[in-house]
Amino acid sequence: MRVLITGAAGFLGSHLVDRFLADGHSVVGLDNFLTGHADNIAHLTGDERFTFVRHSISEHTFVDGPLDGVLHFASPASPVDYLEMPIQTLKVGSLGTHNALGIALAKKARFLLASTSEVYGDPLVHPQPESYWGNVNPIGPRGCYDEAKRFAEAMTMAYQRAHGVDTRIVRIFNTYGTRMRPGDGRVVSNFIVQALGGEPISIYGDGSQSRSFCYVSDEVEGIYRLFQSGEQMPVNIGNPNEFTVRQLAELVLELTGSRSVIRSHPLPADDPRVRQPDITRARTLLGWEPSIQLREGLVQTIEYFRGLDGSARMQPPT
Ligand code: UDP
């Protein structure tokens, strides 16, 4: 196969590129480096099966040659990023999805949308099955991301129904691991960077809110299987083991051996209280479930961040 992956230099996109290449496929990677980083694809230099195009999928895009798949992963994905770049976030979820679907239609390629657990908002149903419609505040600070992704899902279904494009929708839950940006502001990277630097661990609110953290290799395997499956309705891919933010902080302190203190900060607006995927559909349709639990995944992620220590990537993006 030859596939196009948007957001190819991002955290998840770059791991997905590796997964396709490892199976013998060819990949055209597209990224504008808004939140992606060239280091994430530097190891692919000289690989004949990988072509990189620096471009924003929010602008009209022409891709040479045949394509069997289009996987749309471009988007700011950390709350800190999308609060800083709300318009780019809305554009890549709407115009970017429209452009990526247009490419899939023109090339008769399968399309996969990277959607998110944020479509469930601050959920009133727990854990969240795909049948839940969500509880999203469209005008709150997270609305730019949540509504862009909800629009993207609607646009994907419209292309499936109106144009017969063969589509997939993955709802990605909190994912962590190697190639996360140290400065991207998400909880796992923040806590690890703070613990390794001896800085206070920043807990927002009282830390009783929960998340369910999936290691990146598990996440990518689930997405890869969904792409190859025949399933056109949304599928949650995430790790159902749920932790409070305080439990995560304590685990990071234990595994790093850090003496950082814990410091409380105000809870951001509309921060979901709980989040846990119901992965029944992924289990039954894809035969997939995560295999790496939080402790093991954190050890690998901490090792990665230790290796970055002192490098330019430890600096927050400018
Ligand atoms: N959080 C925190 N400290 C941080 C960063 C995040 O306590 O330094 C909390 C945040 O308020 C949220 C959870 O951790 O409840 C997960 O935040 P993240 O930004 O990783 O992703 P989200 O699931 O909110 O999109």
mmCIF file of C-alpha atoms and ligand atoms in Angstrom:
data_model
loop_
_atom_site.group_PDB
_atom_site.id
_atom_site.type_symbol
_atom_site.label_atom_id
_atom_site.label_comp_id
_atom_site.label_asym_id
_atom_site.label_seq_id
_atom_site.Cartn_x
_atom_site.Cartn_y
_atom_site.Cartn_z
ATOM 1 C CA MET A 1 0.000 0.000 0.000
ATOM 2 C CA ARG A 2 0.930 3.648 -0.393
ATOM 3 C CA VAL A 3 -0.677 5.885 2.226
ATOM 4 C CA LEU A 4 -0.757 9.577 3.072
ATOM 5 C CA ILE A 5 -0.423 10.456 6.760
ATOM 6 C CA THR A 6 -1.115 14.056 7.777
ATOM 7 C CA GLY A 7 0.617 15.179 10.976
ATOM 8 C CA ALA A 8 3.406 12.736 10.123
ATOM 9 C CA ALA A 9 5.981 14.560 12.271
ATOM 10 C CA GLY A 10 3.720 14.598 15.324
ATOM 11 C CA PHE A 11 3.749 12.326 18.329
ATOM 12 C CA LEU A 12 1.165 9.812 17.105
ATOM 13 C CA GLY A 13 1.569 10.476 13.381
ATOM 14 C CA SER A 14 5.277 9.648 13.400
ATOM 15 C CA HIS A 15 4.702 6.360 15.247
ATOM 16 C CA LEU A 16 2.002 5.503 12.722
ATOM 17 C CA VAL A 17 4.436 6.195 9.850
ATOM 18 C CA ASP A 18 6.869 3.738 11.451
ATOM 19 C CA ARG A 19 4.108 1.121 11.801
ATOM 20 C CA PHE A 20 3.206 1.280 8.085
ATOM 21 C CA LEU A 21 6.856 1.249 6.987
ATOM 22 C CA ALA A 22 7.575 -1.732 9.260
ATOM 23 C CA ASP A 23 4.911 -3.707 7.393
ATOM 24 C CA GLY A 24 6.498 -2.934 4.013
ATOM 25 C CA HIS A 25 4.181 -0.112 2.906
ATOM 26 C CA SER A 26 5.122 3.289 1.464
ATOM 27 C CA VAL A 27 4.203 6.513 3.218
ATOM 28 C CA VAL A 28 3.825 10.105 2.112
ATOM 29 C CA GLY A 29 4.095 12.185 5.290
ATOM 30 C CA LEU A 30 2.651 15.682 5.476
ATOM 31 C CA ASP A 31 3.293 18.162 8.289
ATOM 32 C CA ASN A 32 3.637 21.924 8.708
ATOM 33 C CA PHE A 33 5.633 21.579 11.987
ATOM 34 C CA LEU A 34 3.089 23.645 13.914
ATOM 35 C CA THR A 35 3.289 21.161 16.778
ATOM 36 C CA GLY A 36 5.164 18.342 15.030
ATOM 37 C CA HIS A 37 8.955 18.164 15.093
ATOM 38 C CA ALA A 38 11.492 17.159 12.420
ATOM 39 C CA ASP A 39 13.339 15.033 15.012
ATOM 40 C CA ASN A 40 10.400 12.606 15.044
ATOM 41 C CA ILE A 41 11.034 11.609 11.427
ATOM 42 C CA ALA A 42 14.796 12.250 11.237
ATOM 43 C CA HIS A 43 15.476 8.484 11.434
ATOM 44 C CA LEU A 44 13.595 8.066 8.114
ATOM 45 C CA THR A 45 16.004 10.193 6.096
ATOM 46 C CA GLY A 46 17.184 8.107 3.146
ATOM 47 C CA ASP A 47 14.311 5.617 3.411
ATOM 48 C CA GLU A 48 13.045 5.326 -0.170
ATOM 49 C CA ARG A 49 9.577 4.299 0.970
ATOM 50 C CA PHE A 50 9.074 7.556 2.900
ATOM 51 C CA THR A 51 8.418 10.914 1.232
ATOM 52 C CA PHE A 52 8.007 14.049 3.310
ATOM 53 C CA VAL A 53 6.004 17.098 2.234
ATOM 54 C CA ARG A 54 6.077 20.247 4.377
ATOM 55 C CA HIS A 55 2.594 21.654 3.979
ATOM 56 C CA SER A 56 -0.563 22.484 5.912
ATOM 57 C CA ILE A 57 -3.491 20.181 5.134
ATOM 58 C CA SER A 58 -5.753 23.142 6.005
ATOM 59 C CA GLU A 59 -4.675 24.587 2.609
ATOM 60 C CA HIS A 60 -5.496 22.919 -0.704
ATOM 61 C CA THR A 61 -3.102 20.009 -1.163
ATOM 62 C CA PHE A 62 -2.114 18.015 -4.226
ATOM 63 C CA VAL A 63 -0.403 14.662 -3.776
ATOM 64 C CA ASP A 64 1.356 12.979 -6.697
ATOM 65 C CA GLY A 65 0.706 9.350 -7.577
ATOM 66 C CA PRO A 66 -1.721 6.693 -6.381
ATOM 67 C CA LEU A 67 -2.817 6.327 -2.763
ATOM 68 C CA ASP A 68 -4.523 3.417 -1.013
ATOM 69 C CA GLY A 69 -5.112 5.228 2.248
ATOM 70 C CA VAL A 70 -5.332 8.696 3.788
ATOM 71 C CA LEU A 71 -4.917 8.954 7.567
ATOM 72 C CA HIS A 72 -5.687 12.397 8.972
ATOM 73 C CA PHE A 73 -3.624 12.946 12.131
ATOM 74 C CA ALA A 74 -2.719 16.630 11.787
ATOM 75 C CA SER A 75 -4.001 18.758 14.685
ATOM 76 C CA PRO A 76 -2.789 20.405 17.848
ATOM 77 C CA ALA A 77 -3.860 17.846 20.462
ATOM 78 C CA SER A 78 -2.726 19.149 23.836
ATOM 79 C CA PRO A 79 -5.099 21.537 25.639
ATOM 80 C CA VAL A 80 -2.237 24.032 26.052
ATOM 81 C CA ASP A 81 -1.591 23.959 22.285
ATOM 82 C CA TYR A 82 -5.152 24.260 21.154
ATOM 83 C CA LEU A 83 -5.870 27.053 23.636
ATOM 84 C CA GLU A 84 -2.930 28.929 22.108
ATOM 85 C CA MET A 85 -3.940 28.084 18.523
ATOM 86 C CA PRO A 86 -7.742 27.864 18.534
ATOM 87 C CA ILE A 87 -8.197 29.023 14.938
ATOM 88 C CA GLN A 88 -5.567 26.683 13.465
ATOM 89 C CA THR A 89 -7.184 23.879 15.508
ATOM 90 C CA LEU A 90 -10.630 24.646 14.104
ATOM 91 C CA LYS A 91 -9.215 24.935 10.588
ATOM 92 C CA VAL A 92 -7.334 21.655 10.585
ATOM 93 C CA GLY A 93 -10.350 19.808 12.013
ATOM 94 C CA SER A 94 -12.736 21.331 9.464
ATOM 95 C CA LEU A 95 -10.921 22.521 6.313
ATOM 96 C CA GLY A 96 -8.094 20.026 6.884
ATOM 97 C CA THR A 97 -10.527 17.120 7.194
ATOM 98 C CA HIS A 98 -12.403 18.325 4.100
ATOM 99 C CA ASN A 99 -9.158 18.515 2.097
ATOM 100 C CA ALA A 100 -7.970 15.100 3.331
ATOM 101 C CA LEU A 101 -11.339 13.543 2.450
ATOM 102 C CA GLY A 102 -11.144 15.192 -0.975
ATOM 103 C CA ILE A 103 -7.788 13.523 -1.575
ATOM 104 C CA ALA A 104 -9.214 10.148 -0.464
ATOM 105 C CA LEU A 105 -12.177 10.586 -2.842
ATOM 106 C CA ALA A 106 -9.979 11.587 -5.794
ATOM 107 C CA LYS A 107 -7.552 8.709 -5.210
ATOM 108 C CA LYS A 108 -10.267 6.128 -4.324
ATOM 109 C CA ALA A 109 -8.380 5.615 -1.083
ATOM 110 C CA ARG A 110 -9.603 4.457 2.316
ATOM 111 C CA PHE A 111 -9.814 7.312 4.834
ATOM 112 C CA LEU A 112 -9.133 7.198 8.589
ATOM 113 C CA LEU A 113 -9.924 10.126 10.874
ATOM 114 C CA ALA A 114 -8.034 10.599 14.127
ATOM 115 C CA SER A 115 -10.893 11.619 16.380
ATOM 116 C CA THR A 116 -10.822 11.882 20.143
ATOM 117 C CA SER A 117 -12.416 11.061 23.471
ATOM 118 C CA GLU A 118 -13.021 14.827 23.662
ATOM 119 C CA VAL A 119 -16.118 14.278 21.500
ATOM 120 C CA TYR A 120 -17.624 12.961 24.759
ATOM 121 C CA GLY A 121 -16.752 16.253 26.517
ATOM 122 C CA ASP A 122 -17.243 16.150 30.301
ATOM 123 C CA PRO A 123 -19.070 12.816 30.108
ATOM 124 C CA LEU A 124 -22.288 12.063 31.940
ATOM 125 C CA VAL A 125 -21.955 8.366 31.054
ATOM 126 C CA HIS A 126 -19.045 6.369 32.468
ATOM 127 C CA PRO A 127 -17.147 4.571 30.992
ATOM 128 C CA GLN A 128 -17.828 5.984 27.527
ATOM 129 C CA PRO A 129 -19.167 3.659 24.786
ATOM 130 C CA GLU A 130 -19.165 4.879 21.170
ATOM 131 C CA SER A 131 -22.969 5.170 21.328
ATOM 132 C CA TYR A 132 -22.714 8.078 23.824
ATOM 133 C CA TRP A 133 -23.309 11.463 22.140
ATOM 134 C CA GLY A 134 -21.283 13.483 24.609
ATOM 135 C CA ASN A 135 -21.548 16.570 26.780
ATOM 136 C CA VAL A 136 -19.516 19.311 25.086
ATOM 137 C CA ASN A 137 -19.540 23.063 25.735
ATOM 138 C CA PRO A 138 -19.225 24.544 22.215
ATOM 139 C CA ILE A 139 -18.266 28.032 23.423
ATOM 140 C CA GLY A 140 -15.866 27.037 26.207
ATOM 141 C CA PRO A 141 -12.067 27.119 25.786
ATOM 142 C CA ARG A 142 -11.941 23.461 24.706
ATOM 143 C CA GLY A 143 -14.729 23.971 22.162
ATOM 144 C CA CYS A 144 -12.228 24.729 19.378
ATOM 145 C CA TYR A 145 -10.828 21.201 19.605
ATOM 146 C CA ASP A 146 -13.935 19.278 20.613
ATOM 147 C CA GLU A 147 -16.220 20.845 18.031
ATOM 148 C CA ALA A 148 -13.586 20.659 15.283
ATOM 149 C CA LYS A 149 -13.319 16.925 15.881
ATOM 150 C CA ARG A 150 -17.094 16.518 16.063
ATOM 151 C CA PHE A 151 -17.390 18.398 12.768
ATOM 152 C CA ALA A 152 -14.623 16.174 11.370
ATOM 153 C CA GLU A 153 -16.587 13.063 12.327
ATOM 154 C CA ALA A 154 -19.738 14.496 10.717
ATOM 155 C CA MET A 155 -17.812 15.380 7.534
ATOM 156 C CA THR A 156 -16.276 11.891 7.434
ATOM 157 C CA MET A 157 -19.711 10.255 7.712
ATOM 158 C CA ALA A 158 -21.056 12.612 5.032
ATOM 159 C CA TYR A 159 -18.285 11.591 2.601
ATOM 160 C CA GLN A 160 -19.039 7.963 3.370
ATOM 161 C CA ARG A 161 -22.790 8.380 2.774
ATOM 162 C CA ALA A 162 -22.754 10.912 -0.086
ATOM 163 C CA HIS A 163 -19.593 9.861 -1.966
ATOM 164 C CA GLY A 164 -19.120 6.250 -0.866
ATOM 165 C CA VAL A 165 -15.655 6.888 0.586
ATOM 166 C CA ASP A 166 -14.552 3.910 2.677
ATOM 167 C CA THR A 167 -14.007 5.613 6.057
ATOM 168 C CA ARG A 168 -12.799 4.758 9.560
ATOM 169 C CA ILE A 169 -13.060 6.865 12.714
ATOM 170 C CA VAL A 170 -10.828 6.194 15.711
ATOM 171 C CA ARG A 171 -11.630 7.928 19.006
ATOM 172 C CA ILE A 172 -8.276 8.231 20.680
ATOM 173 C CA PHE A 173 -8.081 8.437 24.483
ATOM 174 C CA ASN A 174 -5.150 9.921 26.446
ATOM 175 C CA THR A 175 -1.969 8.496 24.950
ATOM 176 C CA TYR A 176 1.617 8.933 26.158
ATOM 177 C CA GLY A 177 5.090 7.681 25.327
ATOM 178 C CA THR A 178 8.251 8.423 23.398
ATOM 179 C CA ARG A 179 8.264 11.505 21.102
ATOM 180 C CA MET A 180 5.881 13.515 23.252
ATOM 181 C CA ARG A 181 7.060 17.111 23.261
ATOM 182 C CA PRO A 182 8.490 18.002 26.664
ATOM 183 C CA GLY A 183 6.747 21.378 26.490
ATOM 184 C CA ASP A 184 3.416 20.268 25.074
ATOM 185 C CA GLY A 185 1.649 20.744 28.381
ATOM 186 C CA ARG A 186 -0.089 17.397 28.742
ATOM 187 C CA VAL A 187 -0.140 15.810 32.151
ATOM 188 C CA VAL A 188 2.252 12.893 31.572
ATOM 189 C CA SER A 189 4.980 14.968 29.905
ATOM 190 C CA ASN A 190 4.555 17.817 32.404
ATOM 191 C CA PHE A 191 4.883 15.538 35.442
ATOM 192 C CA ILE A 192 7.903 13.670 34.069
ATOM 193 C CA VAL A 193 9.747 16.834 33.010
ATOM 194 C CA GLN A 194 8.986 18.459 36.368
ATOM 195 C CA ALA A 195 10.037 15.370 38.359
ATOM 196 C CA LEU A 196 13.315 14.978 36.443
ATOM 197 C CA GLY A 197 14.088 18.690 36.825
ATOM 198 C CA GLY A 198 13.272 18.767 40.563
ATOM 199 C CA GLU A 199 10.520 21.307 39.870
ATOM 200 C CA PRO A 200 7.149 21.200 41.696
ATOM 201 C CA ILE A 201 4.592 18.813 40.169
ATOM 202 C CA SER A 202 1.683 20.930 38.899
ATOM 203 C CA ILE A 203 -1.643 19.339 39.848
ATOM 204 C CA TYR A 204 -4.642 21.222 38.474
ATOM 205 C CA GLY A 205 -7.545 21.259 40.914
ATOM 206 C CA ASP A 206 -7.442 18.688 43.722
ATOM 207 C CA GLY A 207 -6.136 15.940 41.439
ATOM 208 C CA SER A 208 -9.214 13.743 41.909
ATOM 209 C CA GLN A 209 -10.168 13.988 38.212
ATOM 210 C CA SER A 210 -9.371 10.815 36.300
ATOM 211 C CA ARG A 211 -7.892 9.779 32.978
ATOM 212 C CA SER A 212 -7.084 6.396 31.411
ATOM 213 C CA PHE A 213 -3.624 6.367 29.851
ATOM 214 C CA CYS A 214 -2.674 4.272 26.824
ATOM 215 C CA TYR A 215 0.935 3.628 25.825
ATOM 216 C CA VAL A 216 1.709 4.795 22.300
ATOM 217 C CA SER A 217 2.636 1.386 20.830
ATOM 218 C CA ASP A 218 -0.702 -0.076 21.985
ATOM 219 C CA GLU A 219 -2.581 2.924 20.602
ATOM 220 C CA VAL A 220 -0.875 2.706 17.209
ATOM 221 C CA GLU A 221 -1.501 -1.043 16.966
ATOM 222 C CA GLY A 222 -5.222 -0.476 17.590
ATOM 223 C CA ILE A 223 -5.376 2.258 14.953
ATOM 224 C CA TYR A 224 -3.489 0.106 12.446
ATOM 225 C CA ARG A 225 -5.928 -2.780 12.979
ATOM 226 C CA LEU A 226 -8.922 -0.467 12.637
ATOM 227 C CA PHE A 227 -7.561 0.875 9.344
ATOM 228 C CA GLN A 228 -7.312 -2.676 7.996
ATOM 229 C CA SER A 229 -10.682 -3.778 9.331
ATOM 230 C CA GLY A 230 -14.009 -3.268 7.583
ATOM 231 C CA GLU A 231 -15.488 -1.199 10.434
ATOM 232 C CA GLN A 232 -16.915 2.134 9.295
ATOM 233 C CA MET A 233 -18.443 3.323 12.581
ATOM 234 C CA PRO A 234 -16.332 4.965 15.326
ATOM 235 C CA VAL A 235 -14.166 2.782 17.545
ATOM 236 C CA ASN A 236 -12.636 3.816 20.892
ATOM 237 C CA ILE A 237 -8.960 2.968 21.193
ATOM 238 C CA GLY A 238 -7.556 3.533 24.666
ATOM 239 C CA ASN A 239 -6.522 1.805 27.853
ATOM 240 C CA PRO A 240 -9.481 1.337 30.224
ATOM 241 C CA ASN A 241 -7.320 1.357 33.385
ATOM 242 C CA GLU A 242 -8.324 4.606 35.064
ATOM 243 C CA PHE A 243 -6.180 6.684 37.436
ATOM 244 C CA THR A 244 -6.660 9.974 39.223
ATOM 245 C CA VAL A 245 -4.225 12.735 38.339
ATOM 246 C CA ARG A 246 -2.895 12.554 41.912
ATOM 247 C CA GLN A 247 -2.204 8.812 41.541
ATOM 248 C CA LEU A 248 -0.314 9.577 38.337
ATOM 249 C CA ALA A 249 1.770 12.227 40.122
ATOM 250 C CA GLU A 250 2.656 9.780 42.903
ATOM 251 C CA LEU A 251 3.621 7.068 40.412
ATOM 252 C CA VAL A 252 5.856 9.465 38.443
ATOM 253 C CA LEU A 253 7.554 10.563 41.685
ATOM 254 C CA GLU A 254 8.133 6.933 42.669
ATOM 255 C CA LEU A 255 9.507 5.847 39.283
ATOM 256 C CA THR A 256 11.799 8.866 38.853
ATOM 257 C CA GLY A 257 12.944 8.821 42.501
ATOM 258 C CA SER A 258 12.319 12.567 42.452
ATOM 259 C CA ARG A 259 11.901 14.697 45.556
ATOM 260 C CA SER A 260 9.723 17.253 43.781
ATOM 261 C CA VAL A 261 6.872 18.605 45.866
ATOM 262 C CA ILE A 262 3.280 18.642 44.628
ATOM 263 C CA ARG A 263 1.799 22.092 43.998
ATOM 264 C CA SER A 264 -1.889 22.819 43.325
ATOM 265 C CA HIS A 265 -3.029 25.097 40.486
ATOM 266 C CA PRO A 266 -6.541 26.160 39.504
ATOM 267 C CA LEU A 267 -8.513 23.610 37.501
ATOM 268 C CA PRO A 268 -8.879 24.742 33.843
ATOM 269 C CA ALA A 269 -12.422 25.511 32.628
ATOM 270 C CA ASP A 270 -14.453 22.534 31.381
ATOM 271 C CA ASP A 271 -11.745 20.035 32.417
ATOM 272 C CA PRO A 272 -13.528 16.639 32.197
ATOM 273 C CA ARG A 273 -14.034 15.062 35.654
ATOM 274 C CA VAL A 274 -13.629 11.480 34.475
ATOM 275 C CA ARG A 275 -12.639 9.594 31.350
ATOM 276 C CA GLN A 276 -12.468 5.897 30.594
ATOM 277 C CA PRO A 277 -12.996 4.144 27.255
ATOM 278 C CA ASP A 278 -15.406 1.278 26.889
ATOM 279 C CA ILE A 279 -13.338 -0.867 24.501
ATOM 280 C CA THR A 280 -15.862 -3.645 23.923
ATOM 281 C CA ARG A 281 -16.057 -2.763 20.218
ATOM 282 C CA ALA A 282 -12.283 -2.726 19.765
ATOM 283 C CA ARG A 283 -12.012 -6.071 21.548
ATOM 284 C CA THR A 284 -14.722 -7.784 19.520
ATOM 285 C CA LEU A 285 -14.206 -6.149 16.106
ATOM 286 C CA LEU A 286 -10.410 -5.874 16.060
ATOM 287 C CA GLY A 287 -9.291 -8.465 18.613
ATOM 288 C CA TRP A 288 -7.355 -5.608 20.173
ATOM 289 C CA GLU A 289 -6.685 -4.618 23.739
ATOM 290 C CA PRO A 290 -3.767 -2.761 25.298
ATOM 291 C CA SER A 291 -0.903 -4.820 26.676
ATOM 292 C CA ILE A 292 1.336 -2.208 28.311
ATOM 293 C CA GLN A 293 0.150 -0.956 31.682
ATOM 294 C CA LEU A 294 0.892 2.451 33.160
ATOM 295 C CA ARG A 295 3.898 1.551 35.306
ATOM 296 C CA GLU A 296 5.740 -0.168 32.436
ATOM 297 C CA GLY A 297 4.849 2.553 29.924
ATOM 298 C CA LEU A 298 5.949 5.293 32.290
ATOM 299 C CA VAL A 299 9.333 3.617 32.820
ATOM 300 C CA GLN A 300 9.916 3.719 29.044
ATOM 301 C CA THR A 301 8.680 7.301 28.757
ATOM 302 C CA ILE A 302 10.836 8.486 31.661
ATOM 303 C CA GLU A 303 13.854 6.855 30.011
ATOM 304 C CA TYR A 304 13.055 8.757 26.799
ATOM 305 C CA PHE A 305 12.826 12.100 28.593
ATOM 306 C CA ARG A 306 16.051 11.396 30.511
ATOM 307 C CA GLY A 307 17.740 10.885 27.128
ATOM 308 C CA LEU A 308 16.525 14.309 25.978
ATOM 309 C CA ASP A 309 17.919 16.053 29.035
ATOM 310 C CA GLY A 310 19.969 19.040 27.954
ATOM 311 C CA SER A 311 18.876 18.757 24.320
ATOM 312 C CA ALA A 312 17.066 21.550 22.492
ATOM 313 C CA ARG A 313 13.853 19.517 22.608
ATOM 314 C CA MET A 314 13.646 19.978 26.389
ATOM 315 C CA GLN A 315 12.917 23.635 25.800
ATOM 316 C CA PRO A 316 9.279 24.650 25.476
ATOM 317 C CA PRO A 317 8.340 25.479 21.879
ATOM 318 C CA THR A 318 8.648 29.149 20.961
HETATM 319 N N1 UDP B 1 -3.240 18.236 34.477
HETATM 320 C C1 UDP B 1 -2.614 18.512 35.676
HETATM 321 N N2 UDP B 1 -1.371 19.071 35.623
HETATM 322 C C2 UDP B 1 -0.733 19.361 34.469
HETATM 323 C C3 UDP B 1 -1.362 19.076 33.242
HETATM 324 C C4 UDP B 1 -2.638 18.513 33.291
HETATM 325 O O1 UDP B 1 -3.147 18.260 36.763
HETATM 326 O O2 UDP B 1 0.403 19.867 34.533
HETATM 327 C C5 UDP B 1 -4.569 17.591 34.498
HETATM 328 C C6 UDP B 1 -5.629 18.284 33.656
HETATM 329 O O3 UDP B 1 -6.289 19.283 34.401
HETATM 330 C C7 UDP B 1 -6.527 17.123 33.309
HETATM 331 C C8 UDP B 1 -5.589 15.914 33.238
HETATM 332 O O4 UDP B 1 -4.429 16.305 33.954
HETATM 333 O O5 UDP B 1 -7.484 16.893 34.328
HETATM 334 C C9 UDP B 1 -5.199 15.520 31.829
HETATM 335 O O6 UDP B 1 -4.761 16.673 31.154
HETATM 336 P P1 UDP B 1 -4.096 16.640 29.728
HETATM 337 O O7 UDP B 1 -3.777 18.045 29.381
HETATM 338 O O8 UDP B 1 -2.982 15.659 29.686
HETATM 339 O O9 UDP B 1 -5.202 16.055 28.749
HETATM 340 P P2 UDP B 1 -6.818 16.114 28.660
HETATM 341 O O10 UDP B 1 -7.241 14.754 29.010
HETATM 342 O O11 UDP B 1 -7.347 17.131 29.620
HETATM 343 O O12 UDP B 1 -7.059 16.487 27.263
#
